Amino acid sequence: MTNFDLTPFLRSTVGFDRLTRMLENELGATGGASSYPPYNIVKLDENDYQITMAVAGFSEDDLTITLKENLLLVEGRILEAEQDETRQYLHRGIAERAFERRFQLADHIRVVNAALSNGLLTIDLAREIPESMKPRQIEITSGQKYIDHKKDKGSKKAA
């Protein structure tokens, strides 16, 4: 059984901590048997990520991408009608089997774009933190104004 250590990956990502933990658990449980199709996850900058999957042999019509809550589901299925029965393959090395790949996304991650080019499916992700959750600067005011205000009230009562 092969062991995978994703610790360096965990240190360098923001927003995919749960994803890498799930990957470690899945790889440990299945021995890496569910590695099709191969994929990369790249952190482009602080808030942008990209998932690239090798899906040679699949067209745009064969692929579906679904986002439900924080789960990104990529499915590929080549219809039997599309397969050419007139060809006689001597060797068939390009995998055309159906697949389902799930990615658990962190909160506030949205899918920006998906494109298929040269057998690579690229999914662009962006982390968008709501304005109410972003850090904000709190202005500090001088306490002198309030002290003067209290003195004015006291002098009016005495008069």
mmCIF file of C-alpha atoms in Angstrom, residues 5-75:
data_model
loop_
_atom_site.group_PDB
_atom_site.id
_atom_site.type_symbol
_atom_site.label_atom_id
_atom_site.label_comp_id
_atom_site.label_asym_id
_atom_site.label_seq_id
_atom_site.Cartn_x
_atom_site.Cartn_y
_atom_site.Cartn_z
ATOM 1 C CA ASP A 5 1.564 12.785 2.689
ATOM 2 C CA LEU A 6 -0.401 15.920 1.811
ATOM 3 C CA THR A 7 1.044 18.012 4.648
ATOM 4 C CA PRO A 8 2.994 20.370 2.351
ATOM 5 C CA PHE A 9 -0.187 20.919 0.368
ATOM 6 C CA LEU A 10 -2.128 21.678 3.554
ATOM 7 C CA ARG A 11 0.379 24.359 4.538
ATOM 8 C CA SER A 12 0.103 26.256 1.279
ATOM 9 C CA THR A 13 -3.648 26.412 0.710
ATOM 10 C CA VAL A 14 -6.444 28.499 2.077
ATOM 11 C CA GLY A 15 -9.948 27.212 1.718
ATOM 12 C CA PHE A 16 -9.212 23.597 0.804
ATOM 13 C CA ASP A 17 -8.216 22.217 4.204
ATOM 14 C CA ARG A 18 -11.261 19.958 4.394
ATOM 15 C CA LEU A 19 -10.712 18.831 0.806
ATOM 16 C CA THR A 20 -7.171 17.647 1.453
ATOM 17 C CA ARG A 21 -8.244 15.843 4.626
ATOM 18 C CA MET A 22 -10.951 14.060 2.651
ATOM 19 C CA LEU A 23 -8.406 13.141 -0.014
ATOM 20 C CA GLU A 24 -6.069 11.698 2.590
ATOM 21 C CA ASN A 25 -8.920 9.652 4.057
ATOM 22 C CA GLU A 26 -10.059 8.430 0.646
ATOM 23 C CA LEU A 27 -6.561 7.490 -0.469
ATOM 24 C CA GLY A 28 -5.918 5.699 2.792
ATOM 25 C CA ALA A 29 -9.160 3.740 2.575
ATOM 26 C CA THR A 30 -9.024 2.752 -1.090
ATOM 27 C CA GLY A 31 -5.302 2.629 -1.699
ATOM 28 C CA GLY A 32 -5.630 5.244 -4.427
ATOM 29 C CA ALA A 33 -7.973 3.121 -6.552
ATOM 30 C CA SER A 34 -10.222 6.093 -7.326
ATOM 31 C CA SER A 35 -7.516 8.145 -9.039
ATOM 32 C CA TYR A 36 -9.332 8.484 -12.380
ATOM 33 C CA PRO A 37 -9.321 11.004 -13.881
ATOM 34 C CA PRO A 38 -6.092 12.592 -12.678
ATOM 35 C CA TYR A 39 -6.348 16.214 -11.569
ATOM 36 C CA ASN A 40 -4.372 19.149 -10.173
ATOM 37 C CA ILE A 41 -5.472 21.830 -7.733
ATOM 38 C CA VAL A 42 -3.500 25.065 -8.054
ATOM 39 C CA LYS A 43 -3.620 28.134 -5.831
ATOM 40 C CA LEU A 44 -3.228 31.065 -8.244
ATOM 41 C CA ASP A 45 -3.239 33.803 -5.600
ATOM 42 C CA GLU A 46 -4.777 34.546 -2.205
ATOM 43 C CA ASN A 47 -8.385 34.088 -3.388
ATOM 44 C CA ASP A 48 -8.202 32.264 -6.735
ATOM 45 C CA TYR A 49 -7.851 28.536 -7.345
ATOM 46 C CA GLN A 50 -7.913 26.281 -10.384
ATOM 47 C CA ILE A 51 -8.795 22.613 -10.766
ATOM 48 C CA THR A 52 -7.466 20.932 -13.916
ATOM 49 C CA MET A 53 -8.641 17.441 -14.850
ATOM 50 C CA ALA A 54 -7.272 15.209 -17.627
ATOM 51 C CA VAL A 55 -10.376 14.078 -19.515
ATOM 52 C CA ALA A 56 -9.007 12.992 -22.903
ATOM 53 C CA GLY A 57 -11.682 11.496 -25.122
ATOM 54 C CA PHE A 58 -14.559 13.401 -23.505
ATOM 55 C CA SER A 59 -16.412 16.223 -25.256
ATOM 56 C CA GLU A 60 -18.256 19.109 -23.597
ATOM 57 C CA ASP A 61 -21.510 17.175 -24.049
ATOM 58 C CA ASP A 62 -20.066 14.169 -22.183
ATOM 59 C CA LEU A 63 -19.186 16.229 -19.087
ATOM 60 C CA THR A 64 -21.427 17.750 -16.432
ATOM 61 C CA ILE A 65 -20.363 20.046 -13.618
ATOM 62 C CA THR A 66 -22.759 20.532 -10.720
ATOM 63 C CA LEU A 67 -22.349 22.772 -7.677
ATOM 64 C CA LYS A 68 -24.651 22.080 -4.744
ATOM 65 C CA GLU A 69 -23.909 23.959 -1.562
ATOM 66 C CA ASN A 70 -20.173 23.328 -1.029
ATOM 67 C CA LEU A 71 -19.913 20.190 -3.156
ATOM 68 C CA LEU A 72 -18.527 20.430 -6.695
ATOM 69 C CA LEU A 73 -19.390 17.318 -8.701
ATOM 70 C CA VAL A 74 -17.739 16.597 -12.063
ATOM 71 C CA GLU A 75 -19.166 13.673 -14.038
#
